[in-house]
Short mmCIF file of C-alpha atoms in Angstrom, two decimals:
data_model
loop_
_atom_site.label_atom_id
_atom_site.label_comp_id
_atom_site.label_asym_id
_atom_site.label_seq_id
_atom_site.Cartn_x
_atom_site.Cartn_y
_atom_site.Cartn_z
CA ARG A 1 72.49 112.14 83.47
CA SER A 2 69.67 114.03 85.16
CA THR A 3 67.41 116.49 82.85
CA TRP A 4 68.24 118.92 85.22
CA GLY A 5 71.37 119.82 84.21
CA ASP A 6 74.98 119.22 85.75
CA PHE A 7 74.85 121.27 89.68
CA SER A 8 77.90 119.54 90.53
CA GLN A 9 79.87 122.61 90.32
CA PHE A 10 77.67 123.63 93.34
CA LEU A 11 77.61 120.90 95.10
CA GLY A 12 81.28 120.06 97.48
CA MET A 13 82.79 116.89 97.01
CA LYS A 14 83.79 114.21 99.87
CA PHE A 15 87.51 113.53 99.75
CA VAL A 16 88.57 110.88 101.93
CA VAL A 17 92.51 111.03 101.95
CA LEU A 18 94.71 107.72 103.50
CA VAL A 19 97.38 108.70 105.63
CA ASP A 20 100.05 106.97 107.59
CA GLY A 21 102.68 109.48 108.54
CA SER A 22 104.91 108.46 104.91
CA PRO A 23 106.25 110.61 101.82
CA ALA A 24 103.07 108.68 99.56
CA ALA A 25 100.39 109.98 102.72
CA GLU A 26 102.14 113.36 101.87
CA ALA A 27 102.09 113.06 98.01
CA ALA A 28 98.23 111.82 98.31
CA PHE A 29 97.13 114.87 100.41
CA ASP A 30 98.92 116.93 98.20
CA ARG A 31 96.97 115.60 95.54
CA ALA A 32 93.77 115.83 97.05
CA SER A 33 94.39 119.50 98.32
CA ALA A 34 95.47 120.59 94.54
CA LEU A 35 92.31 118.52 93.34
CA SER A 36 89.79 120.44 95.96
CA LYS A 37 87.91 123.62 95.49
CA GLU A 38 85.69 125.83 97.73
CA GLY A 39 82.96 124.04 99.05
CA ASP A 40 84.67 120.69 99.46
CA GLU A 41 85.35 118.59 102.36
CA LEU A 42 88.65 116.73 103.12
CA HIS A 43 88.48 113.56 105.63
CA ILE A 44 91.83 112.71 106.83
CA CYS A 45 91.69 109.07 107.86
CA HIS A 46 94.33 107.11 109.70
CA SER A 47 93.50 103.61 109.49
CA CYS A 48 95.48 100.91 111.16
CA GLN A 49 95.36 97.06 111.99
CA PHE A 50 95.20 96.99 115.66
CA PRO A 51 94.47 94.91 117.71
CA ASP A 52 92.18 92.11 116.12
CA PRO A 53 94.39 90.80 113.16
CA VAL A 54 97.34 90.46 115.78
CA LEU A 55 95.34 88.80 118.29
CA ASP A 56 93.83 86.44 115.42
CA SER A 57 97.42 85.66 114.60
CA VAL A 58 98.62 84.66 117.85
CA ALA A 59 95.45 83.05 118.72
CA ALA A 60 96.05 80.78 115.42
CA ARG A 61 99.16 79.55 117.02
CA VAL A 62 98.60 78.75 120.57
CA GLY A 63 95.36 76.71 119.86
CA GLY A 64 92.74 79.34 119.38
CA MET A 65 92.66 81.06 122.81
CA VAL A 66 94.11 84.42 123.89
CA VAL A 67 94.08 85.86 127.30
CA MET A 68 95.05 89.51 127.29
CA ASP A 69 95.44 91.94 130.07
CA THR A 70 92.19 94.01 129.80
CA LYS A 71 94.07 96.80 131.06
CA ALA A 72 97.63 96.59 128.63
CA TYR A 73 95.51 96.02 126.19
CA ALA A 74 93.34 99.37 126.77
CA GLU A 75 96.77 101.27 127.25
CA ALA A 76 98.02 99.38 123.75
CA ARG A 77 94.82 100.31 121.81
CA HIS A 78 95.08 104.13 123.28
CA GLN A 79 98.85 104.21 122.20
CA VAL A 80 98.07 103.35 118.24
CA GLU A 81 94.64 105.80 118.52
CA GLU A 82 97.30 108.45 119.77
CA HIS A 83 99.56 107.56 117.14
CA GLY A 84 97.27 108.28 114.92
CA ARG A 85 95.89 111.46 115.79
CA LYS A 86 99.48 112.94 115.92
CA ILE A 87 99.65 111.93 112.34
CA CYS A 88 96.05 113.46 111.31
CA GLU A 89 96.96 116.57 113.23
CA ARG A 90 99.81 117.40 110.93
CA PHE A 91 97.49 117.51 108.12
CA MET A 92 94.65 119.29 109.99
CA GLN A 93 97.22 121.98 110.18
CA ALA A 94 97.99 121.76 106.47
CA CYS A 95 94.37 122.10 105.60
CA GLN A 96 93.68 124.71 107.88
CA ALA A 97 97.00 126.78 106.21
CA ARG A 98 95.31 126.36 103.16
CA ASN A 99 91.94 127.10 104.17
CA LEU A 100 90.63 123.67 103.74
CA LYS A 101 87.51 122.42 105.23
CA CYS A 102 88.58 119.05 106.86
CA GLN A 103 87.72 116.74 109.47
CA SER A 104 90.28 114.05 110.77
CA HIS A 105 89.10 110.33 111.59
CA VAL A 106 91.32 107.72 113.43
CA ILE A 107 90.13 104.11 112.86
CA ALA A 108 92.02 101.38 115.13
CA HIS A 109 90.68 98.37 114.72
CA GLY A 110 89.80 95.64 112.64
CA HIS A 111 91.80 95.39 109.30
CA ALA A 112 93.04 98.70 107.95
CA ARG A 113 92.45 98.27 104.12
CA GLU A 114 88.50 96.90 104.88
CA ASP A 115 87.96 99.65 107.28
CA ALA A 116 89.28 102.64 104.75
CA CYS A 117 87.00 101.30 102.31
CA LYS A 118 84.15 100.69 104.69
CA PHE A 119 84.72 104.03 106.03
CA ALA A 120 84.49 105.90 102.84
CA SER A 121 81.42 104.21 101.97
CA ASP A 122 80.10 105.56 104.91
CA GLN A 123 80.86 109.11 104.62
CA LYS A 124 79.26 108.66 101.31
CA ALA A 125 82.65 110.06 99.69
CA ASP A 126 83.27 110.87 96.41
CA LEU A 127 86.63 110.35 95.85
CA ILE A 128 89.37 108.89 98.01
CA VAL A 129 92.94 109.65 97.75
CA VAL A 130 95.67 107.59 98.58
CA GLY A 131 99.57 107.23 98.27
CA THR A 132 101.51 104.41 96.96
CA ARG A 133 105.07 103.51 98.55
CA GLY A 134 105.88 101.75 94.76
CA LEU A 135 106.84 98.22 96.19
CA GLY A 136 108.60 95.75 94.00
CA SER A 137 106.85 92.67 92.82
CA VAL A 138 108.80 90.50 95.27
CA HIS A 139 107.52 92.90 98.43
CA ARG A 140 103.93 93.45 96.80
CA PHE A 141 103.73 89.59 96.81
CA PHE A 142 104.72 89.21 100.08
CA LEU A 143 103.37 92.20 101.50
CA GLY A 144 100.44 93.28 99.93
CA SER A 145 99.16 96.55 98.24
CA PHE A 146 97.39 98.61 100.10
CA SER A 147 96.59 100.90 97.75
CA ASN A 148 95.87 98.32 95.45
CA TYR A 149 93.21 96.70 97.36
CA ILE A 150 91.36 100.39 97.87
CA VAL A 151 91.43 100.55 94.20
CA ASN A 152 89.69 97.24 93.83
CA HIS A 153 87.50 97.45 96.61
CA ALA A 154 86.26 101.35 96.98
CA PRO A 155 83.18 102.59 96.52
CA CYS A 156 83.70 105.39 94.91
CA ASP A 157 86.70 106.83 92.61
CA VAL A 158 90.09 106.34 93.45
CA VAL A 159 93.35 108.48 93.11
CA VAL A 160 96.55 106.88 93.67
CA ALA A 161 99.56 109.70 94.36
CA ARG A 162 102.93 108.48 94.23
CA ALA A 163 105.71 110.10 96.38
CA GLU A 164 108.23 111.65 94.72
CA HIS A 165 111.16 109.28 96.15
CA ASN A 166 110.53 105.50 95.99
CA SER A 167 112.80 103.01 94.66
CA GLY A 168 110.00 100.77 92.97
CA SER A 169 112.58 98.19 93.16
CA SER A 170 112.23 94.37 94.37
#
């Protein structure tokens, strides 16, 4: 603890809000906007797994080599990025309506969970806010949990926001 006192009230915090367009992402955004104050920055981030993990799984099935048309690859990547931008745009409009300082980011390469944590680290985030779908134990076992990964690998504190209407059943 600094002997100069606590000046955090004068410095803005950096929030990374992970969004995917789901009700859980809406809950995360609502929580982040409720926690933020004047001078804070919200970084709205949509991170998705395209195309490397898809190609890796295909390569494993066909003997380690995948040939993909460069134009088709570029078009598919563009579509994924555009979808991410549309998701972020909705949240950006909500930020503007609430007079919040914000930026949007779309990460469309590599593994979404790892990239989200790396992004938060690169931004020197103070807090990550992520939603949870409330998967039951069976679904979580087979699908994994994005929010659980974030909690366990984040470079900063994490708030997990639960959507109002989730089943939590397996």
